[in-house]
Amino acid sequence: MTDDTEGPQISAAAMERWQGLAEETPLRLTLTRGDLDNLMLALRNMAIGQSELVAALSAHTNQDLNGCVDAMMRAGALNRAAYDRVTALIAAVMASAEPEAAP
């Protein structure tokens, strides 16, 4: 299990700001290329992590305990990396979202 203080965090100010927006409010977002990189790399990490879980299951089925453990460890690391990238993207969205101006 990972410690909750590892990786990117969503600031209290961003959370408070986000919670102040009504759910039906149209939003204008300003995202950087880095923010989109976080999304793309998170999706990539999740896909590779799923492949590692398939490898772990295959190794387990073939009674390869070491291979199973190795694949599970890689899957866990990829999952944590994906989670951190998703958290960073969410933090950027919460910090930059502005209510869309009425026409």
PDB file of N, CA and C in Angstrom:
ATOM      1  N   MET A   1       0.848  -1.179   0.000  1.00  0.00           N
ATOM      2  CA  MET A   1       0.000   0.000   0.000  1.00  0.00           C
ATOM      3  C   MET A   1       0.888   1.235   0.000  1.00  0.00           C
ATOM      4  N   THR A   2       0.472   2.255  -0.761  1.00  0.00           N
ATOM      5  CA  THR A   2       1.283   3.460  -0.839  1.00  0.00           C
ATOM      6  C   THR A   2       0.845   4.468   0.207  1.00  0.00           C
ATOM      7  N   ASP A   3       1.786   5.308   0.581  1.00  0.00           N
ATOM      8  CA  ASP A   3       1.517   6.391   1.518  1.00  0.00           C
ATOM      9  C   ASP A   3       0.763   7.484   0.769  1.00  0.00           C
ATOM     10  N   ASP A   4      -0.260   8.060   1.384  1.00  0.00           N
ATOM     11  CA  ASP A   4      -1.081   9.067   0.725  1.00  0.00           C
ATOM     12  C   ASP A   4      -0.324  10.353   0.429  1.00  0.00           C
ATOM     13  N   THR A   5       0.856  10.556   1.015  1.00  0.00           N
ATOM     14  CA  THR A   5       1.594  11.787   0.781  1.00  0.00           C
ATOM     15  C   THR A   5       2.556  11.659  -0.393  1.00  0.00           C
ATOM     16  N   GLU A   6       2.654  10.499  -1.023  1.00  0.00           N
ATOM     17  CA  GLU A   6       3.528  10.325  -2.179  1.00  0.00           C
ATOM     18  C   GLU A   6       2.860  10.891  -3.418  1.00  0.00           C
ATOM     19  N   GLY A   7       3.681  11.313  -4.372  1.00  0.00           N
ATOM     20  CA  GLY A   7       3.147  11.759  -5.648  1.00  0.00           C
ATOM     21  C   GLY A   7       2.479  13.120  -5.565  1.00  0.00           C
ATOM     22  N   PRO A   8       1.917  13.543  -6.699  1.00  0.00           N
ATOM     23  CA  PRO A   8       1.264  14.849  -6.741  1.00  0.00           C
ATOM     24  C   PRO A   8       0.047  14.904  -5.827  1.00  0.00           C
ATOM     25  N   GLN A   9      -0.198  16.065  -5.297  1.00  0.00           N
ATOM     26  CA  GLN A   9      -1.341  16.271  -4.418  1.00  0.00           C
ATOM     27  C   GLN A   9      -2.225  17.370  -5.000  1.00  0.00           C
ATOM     28  N   ILE A  10      -3.490  17.331  -4.699  1.00  0.00           N
ATOM     29  CA  ILE A  10      -4.417  18.390  -5.086  1.00  0.00           C
ATOM     30  C   ILE A  10      -4.477  19.361  -3.916  1.00  0.00           C
ATOM     31  N   SER A  11      -4.163  20.609  -4.186  1.00  0.00           N
ATOM     32  CA  SER A  11      -4.100  21.597  -3.101  1.00  0.00           C
ATOM     33  C   SER A  11      -5.494  21.855  -2.535  1.00  0.00           C
ATOM     34  N   ALA A  12      -5.515  22.263  -1.293  1.00  0.00           N
ATOM     35  CA  ALA A  12      -6.786  22.599  -0.639  1.00  0.00           C
ATOM     36  C   ALA A  12      -7.455  23.761  -1.353  1.00  0.00           C
ATOM     37  N   ALA A  13      -6.666  24.717  -1.834  1.00  0.00           N
ATOM     38  CA  ALA A  13      -7.234  25.872  -2.540  1.00  0.00           C
ATOM     39  C   ALA A  13      -7.906  25.427  -3.834  1.00  0.00           C
ATOM     40  N   ALA A  14      -7.268  24.515  -4.573  1.00  0.00           N
ATOM     41  CA  ALA A  14      -7.864  24.018  -5.818  1.00  0.00           C
ATOM     42  C   ALA A  14      -9.139  23.239  -5.529  1.00  0.00           C
ATOM     43  N   MET A  15      -9.128  22.425  -4.479  1.00  0.00           N
ATOM     44  CA  MET A  15     -10.325  21.665  -4.104  1.00  0.00           C
ATOM     45  C   MET A  15     -11.467  22.603  -3.726  1.00  0.00           C
ATOM     46  N   GLU A  16     -11.163  23.618  -2.931  1.00  0.00           N
ATOM     47  CA  GLU A  16     -12.193  24.563  -2.494  1.00  0.00           C
ATOM     48  C   GLU A  16     -12.757  25.324  -3.692  1.00  0.00           C
ATOM     49  N   ARG A  17     -11.867  25.739  -4.582  1.00  0.00           N
ATOM     50  CA  ARG A  17     -12.279  26.450  -5.790  1.00  0.00           C
ATOM     51  C   ARG A  17     -13.196  25.576  -6.636  1.00  0.00           C
ATOM     52  N   TRP A  18     -12.808  24.324  -6.827  1.00  0.00           N
ATOM     53  CA  TRP A  18     -13.573  23.369  -7.634  1.00  0.00           C
ATOM     54  C   TRP A  18     -14.951  23.121  -7.026  1.00  0.00           C
ATOM     55  N   GLN A  19     -14.971  22.936  -5.715  1.00  0.00           N
ATOM     56  CA  GLN A  19     -16.235  22.659  -5.043  1.00  0.00           C
ATOM     57  C   GLN A  19     -17.180  23.854  -5.083  1.00  0.00           C
ATOM     58  N   GLY A  20     -16.637  25.050  -5.306  1.00  0.00           N
ATOM     59  CA  GLY A  20     -17.455  26.247  -5.413  1.00  0.00           C
ATOM     60  C   GLY A  20     -18.156  26.382  -6.757  1.00  0.00           C
ATOM     61  N   LEU A  21     -17.784  25.535  -7.722  1.00  0.00           N
ATOM     62  CA  LEU A  21     -18.421  25.584  -9.043  1.00  0.00           C
ATOM     63  C   LEU A  21     -19.609  24.630  -9.067  1.00  0.00           C
ATOM     64  N   ALA A  22     -20.740  25.102  -9.531  1.00  0.00           N
ATOM     65  CA  ALA A  22     -21.914  24.234  -9.650  1.00  0.00           C
ATOM     66  C   ALA A  22     -21.653  23.167 -10.715  1.00  0.00           C
ATOM     67  N   GLU A  23     -22.218  21.989 -10.503  1.00  0.00           N
ATOM     68  CA  GLU A  23     -21.981  20.870 -11.424  1.00  0.00           C
ATOM     69  C   GLU A  23     -22.392  21.183 -12.855  1.00  0.00           C
ATOM     70  N   GLU A  24     -23.426  21.976 -13.046  1.00  0.00           N
ATOM     71  CA  GLU A  24     -23.920  22.256 -14.388  1.00  0.00           C
ATOM     72  C   GLU A  24     -23.231  23.459 -15.042  1.00  0.00           C
ATOM     73  N   THR A  25     -22.262  24.054 -14.366  1.00  0.00           N
ATOM     74  CA  THR A  25     -21.559  25.218 -14.895  1.00  0.00           C
ATOM     75  C   THR A  25     -20.658  24.831 -16.060  1.00  0.00           C
ATOM     76  N   PRO A  26     -20.857  25.427 -17.236  1.00  0.00           N
ATOM     77  CA  PRO A  26     -19.905  25.193 -18.331  1.00  0.00           C
ATOM     78  C   PRO A  26     -18.546  25.777 -17.939  1.00  0.00           C
ATOM     79  N   LEU A  27     -17.469  25.090 -18.302  1.00  0.00           N
ATOM     80  CA  LEU A  27     -16.139  25.513 -17.883  1.00  0.00           C
ATOM     81  C   LEU A  27     -15.239  25.814 -19.073  1.00  0.00           C
ATOM     82  N   ARG A  28     -14.324  26.727 -18.838  1.00  0.00           N
ATOM     83  CA  ARG A  28     -13.256  27.027 -19.780  1.00  0.00           C
ATOM     84  C   ARG A  28     -11.966  26.548 -19.102  1.00  0.00           C
ATOM     85  N   LEU A  29     -11.199  25.720 -19.795  1.00  0.00           N
ATOM     86  CA  LEU A  29      -9.983  25.155 -19.205  1.00  0.00           C
ATOM     87  C   LEU A  29      -8.747  25.659 -19.930  1.00  0.00           C
ATOM     88  N   THR A  30      -7.707  25.876 -19.177  1.00  0.00           N
ATOM     89  CA  THR A  30      -6.409  26.184 -19.741  1.00  0.00           C
ATOM     90  C   THR A  30      -5.474  25.069 -19.289  1.00  0.00           C
ATOM     91  N   LEU A  31      -5.102  24.234 -20.252  1.00  0.00           N
ATOM     92  CA  LEU A  31      -4.214  23.124 -19.950  1.00  0.00           C
ATOM     93  C   LEU A  31      -2.917  23.271 -20.736  1.00  0.00           C
ATOM     94  N   THR A  32      -1.850  22.798 -20.165  1.00  0.00           N
ATOM     95  CA  THR A  32      -0.560  22.831 -20.842  1.00  0.00           C
ATOM     96  C   THR A  32      -0.328  21.513 -21.575  1.00  0.00           C
ATOM     97  N   ARG A  33       0.679  21.500 -22.398  1.00  0.00           N
ATOM     98  CA  ARG A  33       1.040  20.258 -23.057  1.00  0.00           C
ATOM     99  C   ARG A  33       1.411  19.215 -22.015  1.00  0.00           C
ATOM    100  N   GLY A  34       2.043  19.647 -20.947  1.00  0.00           N
ATOM    101  CA  GLY A  34       2.393  18.729 -19.864  1.00  0.00           C
ATOM    102  C   GLY A  34       1.163  18.089 -19.220  1.00  0.00           C
ATOM    103  N   ASP A  35       0.094  18.860 -19.101  1.00  0.00           N
ATOM    104  CA  ASP A  35      -1.153  18.319 -18.549  1.00  0.00           C
ATOM    105  C   ASP A  35      -1.695  17.215 -19.457  1.00  0.00           C
ATOM    106  N   LEU A  36      -1.671  17.456 -20.767  1.00  0.00           N
ATOM    107  CA  LEU A  36      -2.137  16.434 -21.712  1.00  0.00           C
ATOM    108  C   LEU A  36      -1.184  15.244 -21.761  1.00  0.00           C
ATOM    109  N   ASP A  37       0.113  15.508 -21.599  1.00  0.00           N
ATOM    110  CA  ASP A  37       1.077  14.401 -21.507  1.00  0.00           C
ATOM    111  C   ASP A  37       0.718  13.501 -20.329  1.00  0.00           C
ATOM    112  N   ASN A  38       0.335  14.124 -19.211  1.00  0.00           N
ATOM    113  CA  ASN A  38      -0.058  13.324 -18.043  1.00  0.00           C
ATOM    114  C   ASN A  38      -1.218  12.404 -18.381  1.00  0.00           C
ATOM    115  N   LEU A  39      -2.199  12.911 -19.120  1.00  0.00           N
ATOM    116  CA  LEU A  39      -3.343  12.087 -19.503  1.00  0.00           C
ATOM    117  C   LEU A  39      -2.908  10.943 -20.415  1.00  0.00           C
ATOM    118  N   MET A  40      -2.156  11.262 -21.455  1.00  0.00           N
ATOM    119  CA  MET A  40      -1.746  10.225 -22.411  1.00  0.00           C
ATOM    120  C   MET A  40      -0.848   9.177 -21.758  1.00  0.00           C
ATOM    121  N   LEU A  41       0.091   9.620 -20.935  1.00  0.00           N
ATOM    122  CA  LEU A  41       0.989   8.666 -20.298  1.00  0.00           C
ATOM    123  C   LEU A  41       0.283   7.849 -19.225  1.00  0.00           C
ATOM    124  N   ALA A  42      -0.712   8.423 -18.573  1.00  0.00           N
ATOM    125  CA  ALA A  42      -1.501   7.658 -17.602  1.00  0.00           C
ATOM    126  C   ALA A  42      -2.253   6.540 -18.315  1.00  0.00           C
ATOM    127  N   LEU A  43      -2.872   6.860 -19.445  1.00  0.00           N
ATOM    128  CA  LEU A  43      -3.576   5.832 -20.220  1.00  0.00           C
ATOM    129  C   LEU A  43      -2.613   4.748 -20.690  1.00  0.00           C
ATOM    130  N   ARG A  44      -1.432   5.159 -21.132  1.00  0.00           N
ATOM    131  CA  ARG A  44      -0.417   4.199 -21.581  1.00  0.00           C
ATOM    132  C   ARG A  44       0.006   3.298 -20.419  1.00  0.00           C
ATOM    133  N   ASN A  45       0.285   3.896 -19.274  1.00  0.00           N
ATOM    134  CA  ASN A  45       0.703   3.111 -18.107  1.00  0.00           C
ATOM    135  C   ASN A  45      -0.370   2.123 -17.685  1.00  0.00           C
ATOM    136  N   MET A  46      -1.643   2.552 -17.750  1.00  0.00           N
ATOM    137  CA  MET A  46      -2.730   1.641 -17.373  1.00  0.00           C
ATOM    138  C   MET A  46      -2.808   0.464 -18.343  1.00  0.00           C
ATOM    139  N   ALA A  47      -2.646   0.722 -19.634  1.00  0.00           N
ATOM    140  CA  ALA A  47      -2.708  -0.357 -20.630  1.00  0.00           C
ATOM    141  C   ALA A  47      -1.546  -1.334 -20.437  1.00  0.00           C
ATOM    142  N   ILE A  48      -0.361  -0.818 -20.225  1.00  0.00           N
ATOM    143  CA  ILE A  48       0.799  -1.694 -20.010  1.00  0.00           C
ATOM    144  C   ILE A  48       0.639  -2.452 -18.699  1.00  0.00           C
ATOM    145  N   GLY A  49       0.099  -1.781 -17.676  1.00  0.00           N
ATOM    146  CA  GLY A  49      -0.144  -2.439 -16.394  1.00  0.00           C
ATOM    147  C   GLY A  49      -1.104  -3.609 -16.528  1.00  0.00           C
ATOM    148  N   GLN A  50      -2.135  -3.443 -17.362  1.00  0.00           N
ATOM    149  CA  GLN A  50      -3.058  -4.553 -17.599  1.00  0.00           C
ATOM    150  C   GLN A  50      -2.349  -5.713 -18.268  1.00  0.00           C
ATOM    151  N   SER A  51      -1.453  -5.419 -19.197  1.00  0.00           N
ATOM    152  CA  SER A  51      -0.676  -6.481 -19.840  1.00  0.00           C
ATOM    153  C   SER A  51       0.186  -7.210 -18.818  1.00  0.00           C
ATOM    154  N   GLU A  52       0.722  -6.463 -17.869  1.00  0.00           N
ATOM    155  CA  GLU A  52       1.531  -7.090 -16.821  1.00  0.00           C
ATOM    156  C   GLU A  52       0.673  -7.991 -15.939  1.00  0.00           C
ATOM    157  N   LEU A  53      -0.577  -7.593 -15.696  1.00  0.00           N
ATOM    158  CA  LEU A  53      -1.468  -8.461 -14.918  1.00  0.00           C
ATOM    159  C   LEU A  53      -1.773  -9.749 -15.674  1.00  0.00           C
ATOM    160  N   VAL A  54      -1.923  -9.654 -16.999  1.00  0.00           N
ATOM    161  CA  VAL A  54      -2.112 -10.861 -17.821  1.00  0.00           C
ATOM    162  C   VAL A  54      -0.871 -11.744 -17.713  1.00  0.00           C
ATOM    163  N   ALA A  55       0.306 -11.138 -17.765  1.00  0.00           N
ATOM    164  CA  ALA A  55       1.548 -11.900 -17.632  1.00  0.00           C
ATOM    165  C   ALA A  55       1.634 -12.558 -16.257  1.00  0.00           C
ATOM    166  N   ALA A  56       1.189 -11.844 -15.209  1.00  0.00           N
ATOM    167  CA  ALA A  56       1.198 -12.419 -13.859  1.00  0.00           C
ATOM    168  C   ALA A  56       0.263 -13.614 -13.780  1.00  0.00           C
ATOM    169  N   LEU A  57      -0.911 -13.494 -14.353  1.00  0.00           N
ATOM    170  CA  LEU A  57      -1.863 -14.599 -14.337  1.00  0.00           C
ATOM    171  C   LEU A  57      -1.329 -15.791 -15.117  1.00  0.00           C
ATOM    172  N   SER A  58      -0.723 -15.512 -16.247  1.00  0.00           N
ATOM    173  CA  SER A  58      -0.135 -16.582 -17.053  1.00  0.00           C
ATOM    174  C   SER A  58       0.983 -17.285 -16.283  1.00  0.00           C
ATOM    175  N   ALA A  59       1.854 -16.506 -15.656  1.00  0.00           N
ATOM    176  CA  ALA A  59       2.946 -17.089 -14.872  1.00  0.00           C
ATOM    177  C   ALA A  59       2.389 -17.904 -13.710  1.00  0.00           C
ATOM    178  N   HIS A  60       1.359 -17.388 -13.054  1.00  0.00           N
ATOM    179  CA  HIS A  60       0.748 -18.115 -11.943  1.00  0.00           C
ATOM    180  C   HIS A  60       0.157 -19.444 -12.428  1.00  0.00           C
ATOM    181  N   THR A  61      -0.532 -19.385 -13.562  1.00  0.00           N
ATOM    182  CA  THR A  61      -1.131 -20.596 -14.142  1.00  0.00           C
ATOM    183  C   THR A  61      -0.060 -21.632 -14.469  1.00  0.00           C
ATOM    184  N   ASN A  62       1.101 -21.147 -14.884  1.00  0.00           N
ATOM    185  CA  ASN A  62       2.217 -22.043 -15.231  1.00  0.00           C
ATOM    186  C   ASN A  62       3.109 -22.352 -14.026  1.00  0.00           C
ATOM    187  N   GLN A  63       2.641 -22.010 -12.839  1.00  0.00           N
ATOM    188  CA  GLN A  63       3.341 -22.267 -11.579  1.00  0.00           C
ATOM    189  C   GLN A  63       4.737 -21.634 -11.538  1.00  0.00           C
ATOM    190  N   ASP A  64       4.838 -20.450 -12.143  1.00  0.00           N
ATOM    191  CA  ASP A  64       6.083 -19.677 -12.134  1.00  0.00           C
ATOM    192  C   ASP A  64       5.913 -18.549 -11.116  1.00  0.00           C
ATOM    193  N   LEU A  65       6.186 -18.867  -9.850  1.00  0.00           N
ATOM    194  CA  LEU A  65       5.959 -17.901  -8.776  1.00  0.00           C
ATOM    195  C   LEU A  65       6.799 -16.640  -8.951  1.00  0.00           C
ATOM    196  N   ASN A  66       8.081 -16.803  -9.299  1.00  0.00           N
ATOM    197  CA  ASN A  66       8.944 -15.630  -9.466  1.00  0.00           C
ATOM    198  C   ASN A  66       8.456 -14.732 -10.600  1.00  0.00           C
ATOM    199  N   GLY A  67       8.072 -15.343 -11.717  1.00  0.00           N
ATOM    200  CA  GLY A  67       7.547 -14.562 -12.840  1.00  0.00           C
ATOM    201  C   GLY A  67       6.261 -13.856 -12.471  1.00  0.00           C
ATOM    202  N   CYS A  68       5.419 -14.525 -11.703  1.00  0.00           N
ATOM    203  CA  CYS A  68       4.157 -13.939 -11.259  1.00  0.00           C
ATOM    204  C   CYS A  68       4.407 -12.734 -10.361  1.00  0.00           C
ATOM    205  N   VAL A  69       5.297 -12.890  -9.396  1.00  0.00           N
ATOM    206  CA  VAL A  69       5.601 -11.796  -8.469  1.00  0.00           C
ATOM    207  C   VAL A  69       6.227 -10.624  -9.218  1.00  0.00           C
ATOM    208  N   ASP A  70       7.147 -10.910 -10.128  1.00  0.00           N
ATOM    209  CA  ASP A  70       7.781  -9.835 -10.899  1.00  0.00           C
ATOM    210  C   ASP A  70       6.753  -9.050 -11.710  1.00  0.00           C
ATOM    211  N   ALA A  71       5.859  -9.759 -12.384  1.00  0.00           N
ATOM    212  CA  ALA A  71       4.837  -9.097 -13.194  1.00  0.00           C
ATOM    213  C   ALA A  71       3.882  -8.290 -12.308  1.00  0.00           C
ATOM    214  N   MET A  72       3.536  -8.828 -11.146  1.00  0.00           N
ATOM    215  CA  MET A  72       2.657  -8.099 -10.224  1.00  0.00           C
ATOM    216  C   MET A  72       3.335  -6.819  -9.723  1.00  0.00           C
ATOM    217  N   MET A  73       4.615  -6.901  -9.453  1.00  0.00           N
ATOM    218  CA  MET A  73       5.353  -5.714  -8.998  1.00  0.00           C
ATOM    219  C   MET A  73       5.409  -4.656 -10.101  1.00  0.00           C
ATOM    220  N   ARG A  74       5.647  -5.075 -11.345  1.00  0.00           N
ATOM    221  CA  ARG A  74       5.658  -4.128 -12.466  1.00  0.00           C
ATOM    222  C   ARG A  74       4.272  -3.512 -12.650  1.00  0.00           C
ATOM    223  N   ALA A  75       3.231  -4.332 -12.548  1.00  0.00           N
ATOM    224  CA  ALA A  75       1.856  -3.824 -12.686  1.00  0.00           C
ATOM    225  C   ALA A  75       1.559  -2.793 -11.598  1.00  0.00           C
ATOM    226  N   GLY A  76       1.984  -3.065 -10.378  1.00  0.00           N
ATOM    227  CA  GLY A  76       1.764  -2.129  -9.275  1.00  0.00           C
ATOM    228  C   GLY A  76       2.480  -0.808  -9.499  1.00  0.00           C
ATOM    229  N   ALA A  77       3.728  -0.877  -9.975  1.00  0.00           N
ATOM    230  CA  ALA A  77       4.492   0.347 -10.234  1.00  0.00           C
ATOM    231  C   ALA A  77       3.843   1.166 -11.348  1.00  0.00           C
ATOM    232  N   LEU A  78       3.396   0.501 -12.398  1.00  0.00           N
ATOM    233  CA  LEU A  78       2.723   1.198 -13.492  1.00  0.00           C
ATOM    234  C   LEU A  78       1.417   1.820 -13.023  1.00  0.00           C
ATOM    235  N   ASN A  79       0.691   1.117 -12.172  1.00  0.00           N
ATOM    236  CA  ASN A  79      -0.567   1.643 -11.643  1.00  0.00           C
ATOM    237  C   ASN A  79      -0.324   2.890 -10.797  1.00  0.00           C
ATOM    238  N   ARG A  80       0.702   2.855  -9.956  1.00  0.00           N
ATOM    239  CA  ARG A  80       1.022   4.030  -9.136  1.00  0.00           C
ATOM    240  C   ARG A  80       1.423   5.212 -10.014  1.00  0.00           C
ATOM    241  N   ALA A  81       2.217   4.953 -11.059  1.00  0.00           N
ATOM    242  CA  ALA A  81       2.634   6.026 -11.968  1.00  0.00           C
ATOM    243  C   ALA A  81       1.426   6.624 -12.682  1.00  0.00           C
ATOM    244  N   ALA A  82       0.504   5.765 -13.119  1.00  0.00           N
ATOM    245  CA  ALA A  82      -0.708   6.243 -13.793  1.00  0.00           C
ATOM    246  C   ALA A  82      -1.545   7.073 -12.831  1.00  0.00           C
ATOM    247  N   TYR A  83      -1.697   6.595 -11.609  1.00  0.00           N
ATOM    248  CA  TYR A  83      -2.479   7.315 -10.601  1.00  0.00           C
ATOM    249  C   TYR A  83      -1.887   8.702 -10.357  1.00  0.00           C
ATOM    250  N   ASP A  84      -0.557   8.782 -10.242  1.00  0.00           N
ATOM    251  CA  ASP A  84       0.093  10.074 -10.015  1.00  0.00           C
ATOM    252  C   ASP A  84      -0.153  11.025 -11.177  1.00  0.00           C
ATOM    253  N   ARG A  85      -0.099  10.515 -12.402  1.00  0.00           N
ATOM    254  CA  ARG A  85      -0.329  11.366 -13.572  1.00  0.00           C
ATOM    255  C   ARG A  85      -1.782  11.834 -13.648  1.00  0.00           C
ATOM    256  N   VAL A  86      -2.712  10.952 -13.318  1.00  0.00           N
ATOM    257  CA  VAL A  86      -4.124  11.338 -13.306  1.00  0.00           C
ATOM    258  C   VAL A  86      -4.356  12.394 -12.222  1.00  0.00           C
ATOM    259  N   THR A  87      -3.762  12.212 -11.070  1.00  0.00           N
ATOM    260  CA  THR A  87      -3.892  13.198  -9.992  1.00  0.00           C
ATOM    261  C   THR A  87      -3.346  14.547 -10.422  1.00  0.00           C
ATOM    262  N   ALA A  88      -2.200  14.550 -11.116  1.00  0.00           N
ATOM    263  CA  ALA A  88      -1.622  15.807 -11.595  1.00  0.00           C
ATOM    264  C   ALA A  88      -2.545  16.487 -12.602  1.00  0.00           C
ATOM    265  N   LEU A  89      -3.165  15.707 -13.485  1.00  0.00           N
ATOM    266  CA  LEU A  89      -4.105  16.277 -14.449  1.00  0.00           C
ATOM    267  C   LEU A  89      -5.330  16.857 -13.737  1.00  0.00           C
ATOM    268  N   ILE A  90      -5.874  16.106 -12.789  1.00  0.00           N
ATOM    269  CA  ILE A  90      -7.039  16.581 -12.040  1.00  0.00           C
ATOM    270  C   ILE A  90      -6.696  17.873 -11.299  1.00  0.00           C
ATOM    271  N   ALA A  91      -5.525  17.927 -10.697  1.00  0.00           N
ATOM    272  CA  ALA A  91      -5.106  19.138  -9.990  1.00  0.00           C
ATOM    273  C   ALA A  91      -5.028  20.325 -10.940  1.00  0.00           C
ATOM    274  N   ALA A  92      -4.500  20.104 -12.153  1.00  0.00           N
ATOM    275  CA  ALA A  92      -4.405  21.186 -13.140  1.00  0.00           C
ATOM    276  C   ALA A  92      -5.787  21.655 -13.565  1.00  0.00           C
ATOM    277  N   VAL A  93      -6.706  20.724 -13.777  1.00  0.00           N
ATOM    278  CA  VAL A  93      -8.071  21.088 -14.166  1.00  0.00           C
ATOM    279  C   VAL A  93      -8.740  21.877 -13.051  1.00  0.00           C
ATOM    280  N   MET A  94      -8.627  21.386 -11.834  1.00  0.00           N
ATOM    281  CA  MET A  94      -9.267  22.073 -10.701  1.00  0.00           C
ATOM    282  C   MET A  94      -8.694  23.469 -10.489  1.00  0.00           C
ATOM    283  N   ALA A  95      -7.391  23.624 -10.737  1.00  0.00           N
ATOM    284  CA  ALA A  95      -6.746  24.916 -10.503  1.00  0.00           C
ATOM    285  C   ALA A  95      -7.009  25.914 -11.630  1.00  0.00           C
ATOM    286  N   SER A  96      -7.281  25.416 -12.851  1.00  0.00           N
ATOM    287  CA  SER A  96      -7.395  26.342 -13.970  1.00  0.00           C
ATOM    288  C   SER A  96      -8.813  26.548 -14.495  1.00  0.00           C
ATOM    289  N   ALA A  97      -9.770  25.729 -14.093  1.00  0.00           N
ATOM    290  CA  ALA A  97     -11.122  25.828 -14.622  1.00  0.00           C
ATOM    291  C   ALA A  97     -11.766  27.148 -14.231  1.00  0.00           C
ATOM    292  N   GLU A  98     -12.348  27.800 -15.211  1.00  0.00           N
ATOM    293  CA  GLU A  98     -13.074  29.052 -14.989  1.00  0.00           C
ATOM    294  C   GLU A  98     -14.480  28.876 -15.545  1.00  0.00           C
ATOM    295  N   PRO A  99     -15.470  29.448 -14.877  1.00  0.00           N
ATOM    296  CA  PRO A  99     -16.825  29.396 -15.438  1.00  0.00           C
ATOM    297  C   PRO A  99     -16.830  30.080 -16.809  1.00  0.00           C
ATOM    298  N   GLU A 100     -17.500  29.455 -17.760  1.00  0.00           N
ATOM    299  CA  GLU A 100     -17.603  30.036 -19.116  1.00  0.00           C
ATOM    300  C   GLU A 100     -18.477  31.279 -19.028  1.00  0.00           C
ATOM    301  N   ALA A 101     -18.043  32.330 -19.685  1.00  0.00           N
ATOM    302  CA  ALA A 101     -18.812  33.575 -19.689  1.00  0.00           C
ATOM    303  C   ALA A 101     -20.116  33.380 -20.439  1.00  0.00           C
ATOM    304  N   ALA A 102     -21.181  33.958 -19.928  1.00  0.00           N
ATOM    305  CA  ALA A 102     -22.491  33.865 -20.596  1.00  0.00           C
ATOM    306  C   ALA A 102     -22.436  34.607 -21.921  1.00  0.00           C
ATOM    307  N   PRO A 103     -23.074  34.059 -22.960  1.00  0.00           N
ATOM    308  CA  PRO A 103     -23.042  34.729 -24.281  1.00  0.00           C
ATOM    309  C   PRO A 103     -23.788  36.030 -24.293  1.00  0.00           C
TER     310      PRO A 103
END
